[in-house]
GROMACS .gro file of C-alpha atoms in nm:
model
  316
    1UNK     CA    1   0.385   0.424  -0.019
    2UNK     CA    2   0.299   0.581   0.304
    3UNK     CA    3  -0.031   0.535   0.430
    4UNK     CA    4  -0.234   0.903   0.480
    5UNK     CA    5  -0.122   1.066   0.794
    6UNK     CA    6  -0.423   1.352   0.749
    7UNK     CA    7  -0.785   1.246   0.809
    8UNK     CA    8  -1.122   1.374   0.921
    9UNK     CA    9  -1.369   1.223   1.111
   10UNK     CA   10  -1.551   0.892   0.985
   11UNK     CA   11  -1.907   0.825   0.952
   12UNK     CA   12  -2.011   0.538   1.190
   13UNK     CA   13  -2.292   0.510   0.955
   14UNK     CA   14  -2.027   0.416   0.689
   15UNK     CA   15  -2.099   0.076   0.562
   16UNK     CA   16  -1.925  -0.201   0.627
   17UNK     CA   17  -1.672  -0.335   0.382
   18UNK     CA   18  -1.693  -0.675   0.473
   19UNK     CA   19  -1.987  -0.930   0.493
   20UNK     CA   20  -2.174  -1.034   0.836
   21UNK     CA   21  -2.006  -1.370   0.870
   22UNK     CA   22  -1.684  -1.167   0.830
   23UNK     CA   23  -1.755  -0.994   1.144
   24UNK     CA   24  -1.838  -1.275   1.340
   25UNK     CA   25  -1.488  -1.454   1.315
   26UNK     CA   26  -1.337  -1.577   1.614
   27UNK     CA   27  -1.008  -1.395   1.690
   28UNK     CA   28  -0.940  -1.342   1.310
   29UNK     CA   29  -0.554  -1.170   1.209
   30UNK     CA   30  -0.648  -0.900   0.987
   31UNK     CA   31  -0.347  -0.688   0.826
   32UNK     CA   32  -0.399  -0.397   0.607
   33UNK     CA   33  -0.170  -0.187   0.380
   34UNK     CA   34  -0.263   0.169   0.316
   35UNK     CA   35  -0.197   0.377   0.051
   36UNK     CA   36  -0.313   0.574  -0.249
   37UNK     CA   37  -0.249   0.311  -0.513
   38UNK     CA   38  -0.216   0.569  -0.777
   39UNK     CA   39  -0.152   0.332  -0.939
   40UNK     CA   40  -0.102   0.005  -0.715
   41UNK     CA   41   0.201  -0.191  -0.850
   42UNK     CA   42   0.419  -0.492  -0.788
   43UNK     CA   43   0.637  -0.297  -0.494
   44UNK     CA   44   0.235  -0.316  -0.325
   45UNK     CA   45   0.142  -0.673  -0.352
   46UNK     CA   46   0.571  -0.790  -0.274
   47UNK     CA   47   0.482  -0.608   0.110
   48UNK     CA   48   0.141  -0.748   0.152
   49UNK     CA   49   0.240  -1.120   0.014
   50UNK     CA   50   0.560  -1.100   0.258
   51UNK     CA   51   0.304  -1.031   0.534
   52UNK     CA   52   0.064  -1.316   0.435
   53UNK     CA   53   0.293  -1.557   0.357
   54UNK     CA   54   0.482  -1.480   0.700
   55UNK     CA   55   0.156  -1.513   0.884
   56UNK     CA   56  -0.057  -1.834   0.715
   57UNK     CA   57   0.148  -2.088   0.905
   58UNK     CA   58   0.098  -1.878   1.254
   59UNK     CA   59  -0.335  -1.845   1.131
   60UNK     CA   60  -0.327  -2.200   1.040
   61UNK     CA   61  -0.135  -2.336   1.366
   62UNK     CA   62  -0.412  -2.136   1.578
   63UNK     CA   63  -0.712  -2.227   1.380
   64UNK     CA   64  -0.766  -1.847   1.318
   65UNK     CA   65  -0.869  -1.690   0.999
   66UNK     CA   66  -0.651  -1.469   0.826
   67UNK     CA   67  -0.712  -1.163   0.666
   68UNK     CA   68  -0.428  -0.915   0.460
   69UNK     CA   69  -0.614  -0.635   0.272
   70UNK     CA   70  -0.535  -0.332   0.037
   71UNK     CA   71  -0.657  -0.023   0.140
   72UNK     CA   72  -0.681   0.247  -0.043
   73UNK     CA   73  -0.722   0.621   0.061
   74UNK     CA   74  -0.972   0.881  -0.024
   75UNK     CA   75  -0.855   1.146  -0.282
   76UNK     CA   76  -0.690   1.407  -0.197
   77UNK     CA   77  -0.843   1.716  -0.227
   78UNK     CA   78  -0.497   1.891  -0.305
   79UNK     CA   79  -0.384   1.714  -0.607
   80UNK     CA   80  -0.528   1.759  -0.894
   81UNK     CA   81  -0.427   1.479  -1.069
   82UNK     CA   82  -0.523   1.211  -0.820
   83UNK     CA   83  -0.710   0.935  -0.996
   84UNK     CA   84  -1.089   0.861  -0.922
   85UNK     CA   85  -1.125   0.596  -0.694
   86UNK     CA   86  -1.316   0.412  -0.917
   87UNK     CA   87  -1.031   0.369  -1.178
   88UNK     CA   88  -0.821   0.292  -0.835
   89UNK     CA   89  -0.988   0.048  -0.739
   90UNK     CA   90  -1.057  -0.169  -1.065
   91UNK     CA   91  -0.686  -0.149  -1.080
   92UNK     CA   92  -0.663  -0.258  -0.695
   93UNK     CA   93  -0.930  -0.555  -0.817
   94UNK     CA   94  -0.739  -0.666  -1.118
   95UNK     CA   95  -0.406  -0.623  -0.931
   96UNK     CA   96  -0.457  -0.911  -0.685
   97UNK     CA   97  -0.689  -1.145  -0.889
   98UNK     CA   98  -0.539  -1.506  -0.832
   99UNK     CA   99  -0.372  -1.367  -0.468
  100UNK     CA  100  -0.539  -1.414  -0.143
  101UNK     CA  101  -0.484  -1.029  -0.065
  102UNK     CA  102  -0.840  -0.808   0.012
  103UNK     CA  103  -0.963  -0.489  -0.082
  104UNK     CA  104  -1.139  -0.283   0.226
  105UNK     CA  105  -1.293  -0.005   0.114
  106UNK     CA  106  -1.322   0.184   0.420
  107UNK     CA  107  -1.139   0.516   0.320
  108UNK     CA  108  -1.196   0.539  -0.054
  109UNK     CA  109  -1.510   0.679  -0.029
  110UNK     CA  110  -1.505   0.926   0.222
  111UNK     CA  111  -1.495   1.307   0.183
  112UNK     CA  112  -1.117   1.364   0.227
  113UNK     CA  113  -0.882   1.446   0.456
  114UNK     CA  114  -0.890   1.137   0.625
  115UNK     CA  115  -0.708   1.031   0.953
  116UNK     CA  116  -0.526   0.754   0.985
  117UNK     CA  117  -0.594   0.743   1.359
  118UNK     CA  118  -0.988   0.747   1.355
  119UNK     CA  119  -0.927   0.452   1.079
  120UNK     CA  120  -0.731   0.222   1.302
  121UNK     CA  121  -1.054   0.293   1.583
  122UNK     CA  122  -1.291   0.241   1.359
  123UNK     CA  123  -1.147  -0.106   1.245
  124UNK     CA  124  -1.043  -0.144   1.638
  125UNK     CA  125  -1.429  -0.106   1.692
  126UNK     CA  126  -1.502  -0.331   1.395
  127UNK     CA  127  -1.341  -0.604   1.503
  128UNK     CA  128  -1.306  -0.617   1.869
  129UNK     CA  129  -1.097  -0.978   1.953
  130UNK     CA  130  -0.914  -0.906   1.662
  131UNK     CA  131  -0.528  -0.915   1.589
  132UNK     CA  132  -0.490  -0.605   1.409
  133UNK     CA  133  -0.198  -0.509   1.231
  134UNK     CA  134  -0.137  -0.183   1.046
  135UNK     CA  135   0.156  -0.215   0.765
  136UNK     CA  136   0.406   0.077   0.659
  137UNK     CA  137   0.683   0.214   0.550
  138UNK     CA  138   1.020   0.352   0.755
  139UNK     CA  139   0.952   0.645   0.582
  140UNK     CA  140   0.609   0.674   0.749
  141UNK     CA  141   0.740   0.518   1.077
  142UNK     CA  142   0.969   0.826   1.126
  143UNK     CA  143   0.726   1.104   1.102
  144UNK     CA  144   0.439   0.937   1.315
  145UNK     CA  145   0.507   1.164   1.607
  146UNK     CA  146   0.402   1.438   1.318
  147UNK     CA  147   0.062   1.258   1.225
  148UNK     CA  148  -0.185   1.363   1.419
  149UNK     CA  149  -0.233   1.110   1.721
  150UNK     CA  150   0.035   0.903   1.539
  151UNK     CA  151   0.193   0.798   1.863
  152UNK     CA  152  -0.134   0.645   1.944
  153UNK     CA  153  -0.158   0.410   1.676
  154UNK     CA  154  -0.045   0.153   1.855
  155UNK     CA  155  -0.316   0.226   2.130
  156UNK     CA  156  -0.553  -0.003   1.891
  157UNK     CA  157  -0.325  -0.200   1.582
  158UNK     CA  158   0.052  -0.334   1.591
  159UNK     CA  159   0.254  -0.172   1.344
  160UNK     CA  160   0.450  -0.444   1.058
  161UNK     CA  161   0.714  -0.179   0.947
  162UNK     CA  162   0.906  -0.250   0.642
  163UNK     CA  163   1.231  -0.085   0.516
  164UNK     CA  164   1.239   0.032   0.178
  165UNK     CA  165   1.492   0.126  -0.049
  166UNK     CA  166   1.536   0.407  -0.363
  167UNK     CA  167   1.541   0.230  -0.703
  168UNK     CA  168   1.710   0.399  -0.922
  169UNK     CA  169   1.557   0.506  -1.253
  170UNK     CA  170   1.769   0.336  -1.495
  171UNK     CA  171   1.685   0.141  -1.727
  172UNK     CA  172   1.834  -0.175  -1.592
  173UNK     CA  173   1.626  -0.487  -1.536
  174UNK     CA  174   1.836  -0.636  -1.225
  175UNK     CA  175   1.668  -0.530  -0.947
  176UNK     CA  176   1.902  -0.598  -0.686
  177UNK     CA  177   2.157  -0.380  -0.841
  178UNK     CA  178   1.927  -0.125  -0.657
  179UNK     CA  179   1.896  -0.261  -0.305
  180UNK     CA  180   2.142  -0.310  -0.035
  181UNK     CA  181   2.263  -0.611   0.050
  182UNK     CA  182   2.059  -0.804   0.281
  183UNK     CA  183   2.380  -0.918   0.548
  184UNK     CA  184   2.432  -0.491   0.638
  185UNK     CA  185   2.057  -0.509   0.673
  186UNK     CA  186   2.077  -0.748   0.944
  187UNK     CA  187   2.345  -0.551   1.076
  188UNK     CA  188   2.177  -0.253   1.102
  189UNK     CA  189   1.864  -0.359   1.307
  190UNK     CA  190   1.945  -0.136   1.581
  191UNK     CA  191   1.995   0.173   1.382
  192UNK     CA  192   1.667   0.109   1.229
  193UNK     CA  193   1.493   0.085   1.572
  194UNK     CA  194   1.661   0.416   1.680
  195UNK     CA  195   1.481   0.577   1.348
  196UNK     CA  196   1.131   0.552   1.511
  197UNK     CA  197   1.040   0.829   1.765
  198UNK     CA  198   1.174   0.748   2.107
  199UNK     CA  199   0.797   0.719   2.231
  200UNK     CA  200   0.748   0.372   2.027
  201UNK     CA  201   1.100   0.240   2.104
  202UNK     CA  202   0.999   0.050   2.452
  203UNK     CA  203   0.739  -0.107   2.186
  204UNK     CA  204   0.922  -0.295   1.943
  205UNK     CA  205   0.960  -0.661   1.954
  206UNK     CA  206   1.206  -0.868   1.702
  207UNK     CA  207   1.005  -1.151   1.609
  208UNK     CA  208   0.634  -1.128   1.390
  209UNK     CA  209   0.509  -1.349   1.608
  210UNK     CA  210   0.479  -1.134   1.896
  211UNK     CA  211   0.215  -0.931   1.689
  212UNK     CA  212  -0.050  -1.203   1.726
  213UNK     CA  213   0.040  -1.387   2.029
  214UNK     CA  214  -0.166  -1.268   2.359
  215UNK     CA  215   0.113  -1.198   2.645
  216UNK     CA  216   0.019  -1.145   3.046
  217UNK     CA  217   0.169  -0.792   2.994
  218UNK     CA  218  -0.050  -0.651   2.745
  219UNK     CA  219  -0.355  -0.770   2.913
  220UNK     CA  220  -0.238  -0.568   3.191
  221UNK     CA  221  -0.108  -0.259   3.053
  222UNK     CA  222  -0.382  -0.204   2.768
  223UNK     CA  223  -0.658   0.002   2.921
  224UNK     CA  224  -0.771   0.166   2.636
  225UNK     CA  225  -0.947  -0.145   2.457
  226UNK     CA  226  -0.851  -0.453   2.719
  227UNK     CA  227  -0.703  -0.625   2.402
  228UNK     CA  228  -0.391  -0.796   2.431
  229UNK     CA  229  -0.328  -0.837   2.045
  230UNK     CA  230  -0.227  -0.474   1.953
  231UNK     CA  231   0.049  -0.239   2.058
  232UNK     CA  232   0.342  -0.398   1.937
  233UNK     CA  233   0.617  -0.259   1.653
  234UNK     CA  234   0.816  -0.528   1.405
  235UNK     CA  235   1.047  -0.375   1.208
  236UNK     CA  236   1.066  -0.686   0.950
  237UNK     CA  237   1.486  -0.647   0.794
  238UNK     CA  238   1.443  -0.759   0.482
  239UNK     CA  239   1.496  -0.508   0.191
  240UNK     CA  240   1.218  -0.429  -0.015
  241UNK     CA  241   1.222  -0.199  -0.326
  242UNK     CA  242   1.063   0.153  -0.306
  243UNK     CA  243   0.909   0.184  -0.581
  244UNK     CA  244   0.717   0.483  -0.625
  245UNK     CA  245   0.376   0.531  -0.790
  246UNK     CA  246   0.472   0.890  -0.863
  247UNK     CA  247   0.775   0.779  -1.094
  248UNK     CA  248   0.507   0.498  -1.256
  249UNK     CA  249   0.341   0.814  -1.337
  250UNK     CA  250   0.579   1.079  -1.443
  251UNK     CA  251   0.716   0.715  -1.677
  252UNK     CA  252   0.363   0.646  -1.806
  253UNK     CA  253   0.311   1.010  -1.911
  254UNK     CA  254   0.668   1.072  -2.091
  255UNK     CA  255   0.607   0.722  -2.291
  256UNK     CA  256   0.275   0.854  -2.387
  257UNK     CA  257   0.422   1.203  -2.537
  258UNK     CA  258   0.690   1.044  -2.680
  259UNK     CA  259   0.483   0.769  -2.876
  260UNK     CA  260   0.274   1.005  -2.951
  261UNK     CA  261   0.582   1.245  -3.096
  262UNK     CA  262   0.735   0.950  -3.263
  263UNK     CA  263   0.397   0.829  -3.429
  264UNK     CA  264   0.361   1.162  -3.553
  265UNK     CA  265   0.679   1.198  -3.705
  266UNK     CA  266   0.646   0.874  -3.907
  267UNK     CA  267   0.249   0.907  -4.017
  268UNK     CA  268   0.078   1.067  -4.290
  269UNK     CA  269  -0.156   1.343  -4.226
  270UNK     CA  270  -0.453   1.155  -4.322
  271UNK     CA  271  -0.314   0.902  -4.107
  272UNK     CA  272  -0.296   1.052  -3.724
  273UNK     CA  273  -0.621   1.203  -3.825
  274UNK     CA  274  -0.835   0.895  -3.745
  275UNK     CA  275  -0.606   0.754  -3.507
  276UNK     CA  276  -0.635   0.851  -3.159
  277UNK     CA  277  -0.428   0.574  -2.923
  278UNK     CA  278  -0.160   0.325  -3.002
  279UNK     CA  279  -0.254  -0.007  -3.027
  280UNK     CA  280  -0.219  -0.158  -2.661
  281UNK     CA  281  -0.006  -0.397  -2.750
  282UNK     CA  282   0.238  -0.203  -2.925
  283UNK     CA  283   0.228   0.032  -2.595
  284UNK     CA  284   0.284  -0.284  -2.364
  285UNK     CA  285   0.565  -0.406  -2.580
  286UNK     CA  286   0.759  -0.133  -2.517
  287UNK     CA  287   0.925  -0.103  -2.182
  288UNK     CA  288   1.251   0.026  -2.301
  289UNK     CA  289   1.115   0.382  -2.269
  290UNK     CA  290   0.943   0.304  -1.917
  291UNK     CA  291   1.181   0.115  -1.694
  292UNK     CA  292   0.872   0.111  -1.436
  293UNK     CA  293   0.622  -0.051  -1.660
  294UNK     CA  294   0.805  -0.404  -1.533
  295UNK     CA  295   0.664  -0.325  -1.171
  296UNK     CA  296   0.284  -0.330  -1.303
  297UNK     CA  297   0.048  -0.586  -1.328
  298UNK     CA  298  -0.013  -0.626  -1.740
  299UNK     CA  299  -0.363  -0.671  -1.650
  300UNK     CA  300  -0.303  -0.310  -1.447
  301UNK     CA  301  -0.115  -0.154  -1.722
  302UNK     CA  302  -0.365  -0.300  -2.025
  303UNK     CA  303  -0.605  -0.086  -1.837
  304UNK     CA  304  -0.380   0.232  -1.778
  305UNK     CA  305  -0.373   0.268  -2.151
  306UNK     CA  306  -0.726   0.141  -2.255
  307UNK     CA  307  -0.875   0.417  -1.997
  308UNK     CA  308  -0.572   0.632  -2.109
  309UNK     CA  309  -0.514   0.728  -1.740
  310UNK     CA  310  -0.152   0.933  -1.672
  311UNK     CA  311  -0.172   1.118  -1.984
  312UNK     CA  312  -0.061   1.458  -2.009
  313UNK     CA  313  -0.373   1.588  -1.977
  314UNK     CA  314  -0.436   1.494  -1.677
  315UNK     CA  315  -0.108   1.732  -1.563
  316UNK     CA  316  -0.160   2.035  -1.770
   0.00000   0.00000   0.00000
């Protein structure tokens, strides 16, 4: 899920996504996970939660508030079938009911492209004394000296980079047939470092706690925002599945021609006339034909069939 590496420039009238007493915390943490979300699924909230859960005991030692958000980019002018933001984000909403994960809203309405670099100042701006962390993929981390300003990310958030892995579309249901063990993982720490461009090596740091904790050298060395909680790189080694909202898709649209093909087949006439969608829980049932469908919210996918969003249509 890599975060948007093209943006334009951002409206400093844009309206805040967050209330006033928001803005007033003292030295908050606030991570955030970009992405299109088209649609978000379980690979989504498994990052975020690994963040959160990593940092609540560091925010409640300190007595700081913590904050790990969702947030979703503008469409894309350049695909067609990119999903309106508002179905995005009522399946962002429904996604992380009963989690403590937030939705900012700071992208999703702007006239795309958008830059991930004028994001990361805007929230820099937002939130002055805060720890700011900025969440990815290796897949993003590699190409950031092909973003533009990517190098100077760091120049206003830390970067949490995670290391995904392919899952195979099969239709098996054990997930860690897919993923590589977690021991050659750990052994391959430095090879993952080496992966980032050389510009960012000199930044990385092997423990998450170096992301919020204030050192002598960064208040020093930072000059562009005097802030010494930003401008570090954790490259966290645990393995966490790929998955990819594009296959969701390309799943969600086959299972929807070939219900629609087999319901045909076995109706009369008079039948498929006055019937227009499966029942939902006939479509929800059945996984066998979507291997995927087991990384979606139910919530998430009730409403992928009730708004009948994926369908072919939509890819004609």
């Amino acid at each position: 899920m890599p975060h948007s590496a093209q943006a334009t420039y951002i409206n400093p009238d844009l309206k805040n996504d967050v209330s006033s007493a928001d803005k007033k915390d003292a030295s908050a943490i606030r991570a955030y996970l970009g992405g299109s979300f088209d649609p978000v699924h379980e690979g989504h909230l498994q990052i975020a939660m690994h963040v959160y859960q990593d940092l609540l005991p560091l925010a409640e030692q300190q007595q700081r508030k913590l904050h790990v958000s969702l947030l979703p980019n503008a469409r894309s002018p350049f695909k067609d079938e990119s999903t309106n933001p508002e179905h995005r984000l009522t399946m962002l909403k429904l996604a992380t009911q009963n989690t403590p994960l937030k939705i900012s809203e700071l992208e999703l309405w702007q006239t795309p492209p958008v830059y991930t670099i004028n994001s990361v100042q805007t929230l820099r701006e937002r939130y002055p004394n805060d720890c700011l962390i900025f969440i990815m993929g290796m897949d993003s981390a590699r190409s950031l000296d092909k973003w533009k300003d990517g190098l100077q990310l760091t120049d206003y958030v830390n970067l949490w980079i995670f290391n995904r892995f392919s899952i195979a579309e099969t239709n098996s249901t054990d997930e860690n047939e897919n993923l590589i063990d977690k021991n050659s993982i750990a052994q391959n720490a430095t090879i993952l470092q080496s992966q980032l461009p050389s510009q960012l090596q000199d930044l990385i740091t092997n423990l998450p706690t170096e992301l919020i904790t204030p050192t002598a050298q960064g208040l020093a060395n930072n000059a562009v925002l005097k802030n010494s909680n930003q401008g570090r790189i954790y490259i966290d080694p645990r393995p966490v599945a790929a998955v990819s909202s594009t296959q969701i898709r390309q799943q969600l649209q086959h299972q929807k021609l070939q219900n629609t093909k087999n319901r045909l087949n076995i109706m009369p006439i008079a039948e498929t006339q006055i019937t227009s969608v499966q029942p939902i829980n006939d479509i929800m049932s059945n996984t066998e034909s979507n291997p995927l469908a087991k990384w979606l919210n139910p919530a998430v996918y009730q409403y992928i069939i009730a708004h009948q969003l994926y369908s072919a249509a939509q890819f004609r």
